[in-house]
Amino acid sequence: MSEILWSDPQPQAGRSESKRGVGLQFGPDVTERFLKLNNLEYVVRSHEVKQEGYELAH
């Protein structure tokens, strides 16, 4: 469960260790595959404050 809750997008393809020490960082290819496998268009994450109110990644 913590992997799902604390993982973050990264600009590079693939996956890598998270700078937070928990979860992973995932690239656009990982996002694309997840969306296709689950017949989704978007994933909404919300464990960080963004100055503009939101941020688009991938």
Short mmCIF file of N, CA and C in Angstrom, two decimals:
data_model
loop_
_atom_site.label_atom_id
_atom_site.label_comp_id
_atom_site.label_asym_id
_atom_site.label_seq_id
_atom_site.Cartn_x
_atom_site.Cartn_y
_atom_site.Cartn_z
N MET A 1 0.82 -1.18 0.00
CA MET A 1 0.00 0.00 0.00
C MET A 1 0.87 1.26 0.00
N SER A 2 1.96 1.26 0.74
CA SER A 2 2.79 2.47 0.78
C SER A 2 3.39 2.80 -0.58
N GLU A 3 3.66 1.78 -1.40
CA GLU A 3 4.17 2.04 -2.76
C GLU A 3 3.18 2.87 -3.56
N ILE A 4 1.90 2.55 -3.45
CA ILE A 4 0.87 3.28 -4.17
C ILE A 4 0.74 4.70 -3.63
N LEU A 5 0.76 4.85 -2.33
CA LEU A 5 0.52 6.15 -1.71
C LEU A 5 1.68 7.13 -1.85
N TRP A 6 2.91 6.65 -1.89
CA TRP A 6 4.07 7.54 -1.83
C TRP A 6 4.92 7.55 -3.08
N SER A 7 4.49 6.97 -4.16
CA SER A 7 5.27 7.01 -5.40
C SER A 7 5.03 8.32 -6.13
N ASP A 8 6.04 8.76 -6.88
CA ASP A 8 6.01 10.06 -7.56
C ASP A 8 6.42 9.93 -9.02
N PRO A 9 5.85 10.79 -9.89
CA PRO A 9 6.26 10.79 -11.29
C PRO A 9 7.67 11.37 -11.46
N GLN A 10 8.36 10.90 -12.48
CA GLN A 10 9.66 11.44 -12.86
C GLN A 10 9.67 11.61 -14.37
N PRO A 11 10.48 12.50 -14.91
CA PRO A 11 10.49 12.71 -16.36
C PRO A 11 11.13 11.56 -17.15
N GLN A 12 12.05 10.81 -16.54
CA GLN A 12 12.74 9.72 -17.22
C GLN A 12 11.86 8.47 -17.28
N ALA A 13 12.02 7.71 -18.33
CA ALA A 13 11.30 6.44 -18.48
C ALA A 13 11.74 5.45 -17.40
N GLY A 14 10.88 4.50 -17.10
CA GLY A 14 11.21 3.45 -16.15
C GLY A 14 10.87 3.81 -14.72
N ARG A 15 11.49 3.07 -13.81
CA ARG A 15 11.27 3.28 -12.37
C ARG A 15 12.62 3.44 -11.68
N SER A 16 12.62 4.14 -10.56
CA SER A 16 13.83 4.28 -9.76
C SER A 16 13.43 4.47 -8.30
N GLU A 17 14.42 4.41 -7.42
CA GLU A 17 14.15 4.60 -6.00
C GLU A 17 13.67 6.02 -5.76
N SER A 18 12.82 6.18 -4.79
CA SER A 18 12.29 7.50 -4.43
C SER A 18 13.27 8.26 -3.56
N LYS A 19 13.32 9.56 -3.74
CA LYS A 19 14.14 10.43 -2.89
C LYS A 19 13.56 10.51 -1.49
N ARG A 20 12.29 10.17 -1.35
CA ARG A 20 11.62 10.21 -0.04
C ARG A 20 12.06 9.07 0.87
N GLY A 21 12.58 8.00 0.27
CA GLY A 21 12.95 6.83 1.06
C GLY A 21 11.85 5.80 1.16
N VAL A 22 10.68 6.12 0.61
CA VAL A 22 9.55 5.19 0.57
C VAL A 22 8.88 5.38 -0.79
N GLY A 23 8.31 4.33 -1.33
CA GLY A 23 7.70 4.42 -2.66
C GLY A 23 8.75 4.39 -3.75
N LEU A 24 8.31 4.69 -4.97
CA LEU A 24 9.18 4.70 -6.14
C LEU A 24 8.96 5.98 -6.93
N GLN A 25 9.84 6.22 -7.89
CA GLN A 25 9.60 7.24 -8.90
C GLN A 25 9.31 6.48 -10.18
N PHE A 26 8.34 6.96 -10.97
CA PHE A 26 7.94 6.25 -12.18
C PHE A 26 7.87 7.21 -13.36
N GLY A 27 8.25 6.69 -14.52
CA GLY A 27 8.29 7.51 -15.72
C GLY A 27 7.00 7.47 -16.51
N PRO A 28 6.95 8.27 -17.59
CA PRO A 28 5.75 8.34 -18.42
C PRO A 28 5.35 7.00 -19.02
N ASP A 29 6.32 6.14 -19.30
CA ASP A 29 6.01 4.83 -19.85
C ASP A 29 5.25 3.97 -18.85
N VAL A 30 5.58 4.10 -17.58
CA VAL A 30 4.89 3.35 -16.53
C VAL A 30 3.46 3.87 -16.39
N THR A 31 3.30 5.18 -16.43
CA THR A 31 1.97 5.78 -16.37
C THR A 31 1.11 5.32 -17.54
N GLU A 32 1.66 5.38 -18.74
CA GLU A 32 0.92 4.99 -19.95
C GLU A 32 0.46 3.54 -19.87
N ARG A 33 1.34 2.66 -19.44
CA ARG A 33 0.99 1.24 -19.34
C ARG A 33 -0.12 1.02 -18.30
N PHE A 34 0.02 1.67 -17.15
CA PHE A 34 -1.00 1.56 -16.10
C PHE A 34 -2.36 2.03 -16.60
N LEU A 35 -2.39 3.17 -17.28
CA LEU A 35 -3.66 3.71 -17.79
C LEU A 35 -4.29 2.75 -18.80
N LYS A 36 -3.49 2.22 -19.71
CA LYS A 36 -4.02 1.29 -20.72
C LYS A 36 -4.54 0.00 -20.08
N LEU A 37 -3.76 -0.57 -19.16
CA LEU A 37 -4.17 -1.82 -18.51
C LEU A 37 -5.45 -1.67 -17.71
N ASN A 38 -5.70 -0.49 -17.20
CA ASN A 38 -6.86 -0.25 -16.34
C ASN A 38 -7.96 0.55 -17.02
N ASN A 39 -7.81 0.75 -18.35
CA ASN A 39 -8.80 1.47 -19.14
C ASN A 39 -9.14 2.84 -18.51
N LEU A 40 -8.09 3.58 -18.18
CA LEU A 40 -8.24 4.90 -17.56
C LEU A 40 -7.65 5.98 -18.45
N GLU A 41 -8.05 7.21 -18.22
CA GLU A 41 -7.48 8.35 -18.94
C GLU A 41 -6.54 9.16 -18.06
N TYR A 42 -6.80 9.19 -16.76
CA TYR A 42 -6.01 10.00 -15.83
C TYR A 42 -5.80 9.27 -14.51
N VAL A 43 -4.75 9.68 -13.81
CA VAL A 43 -4.53 9.29 -12.42
C VAL A 43 -4.42 10.60 -11.65
N VAL A 44 -5.16 10.72 -10.57
CA VAL A 44 -5.10 11.92 -9.73
C VAL A 44 -4.38 11.57 -8.44
N ARG A 45 -3.33 12.30 -8.16
CA ARG A 45 -2.56 12.11 -6.92
C ARG A 45 -2.71 13.36 -6.08
N SER A 46 -2.64 13.22 -4.78
CA SER A 46 -2.82 14.42 -3.97
C SER A 46 -2.16 14.33 -2.60
N HIS A 47 -0.87 14.12 -2.57
CA HIS A 47 -0.20 14.16 -1.27
C HIS A 47 0.86 15.26 -1.21
N GLU A 48 0.81 16.20 -2.16
CA GLU A 48 1.73 17.34 -2.16
C GLU A 48 0.96 18.62 -2.43
N VAL A 49 1.39 19.71 -1.80
CA VAL A 49 0.80 21.02 -2.06
C VAL A 49 1.48 21.61 -3.29
N LYS A 50 0.70 22.10 -4.23
CA LYS A 50 1.21 22.76 -5.43
C LYS A 50 0.79 24.23 -5.40
N GLN A 51 1.73 25.13 -5.62
CA GLN A 51 1.46 26.56 -5.54
C GLN A 51 0.34 27.01 -6.47
N GLU A 52 0.24 26.40 -7.65
CA GLU A 52 -0.80 26.77 -8.61
C GLU A 52 -2.11 26.00 -8.38
N GLY A 53 -2.13 25.14 -7.37
CA GLY A 53 -3.32 24.36 -7.08
C GLY A 53 -3.28 22.96 -7.64
N TYR A 54 -2.58 22.78 -8.77
CA TYR A 54 -2.40 21.45 -9.37
C TYR A 54 -1.21 21.48 -10.30
N GLU A 55 -0.77 20.30 -10.69
CA GLU A 55 0.35 20.15 -11.63
C GLU A 55 0.07 18.94 -12.49
N LEU A 56 0.28 19.06 -13.78
CA LEU A 56 0.12 17.92 -14.69
C LEU A 56 1.47 17.25 -14.91
N ALA A 57 1.49 15.94 -14.84
CA ALA A 57 2.70 15.16 -15.11
C ALA A 57 2.30 14.01 -16.01
N HIS A 58 3.14 13.72 -16.97
CA HIS A 58 2.92 12.63 -17.93
C HIS A 58 1.62 12.85 -18.65
#
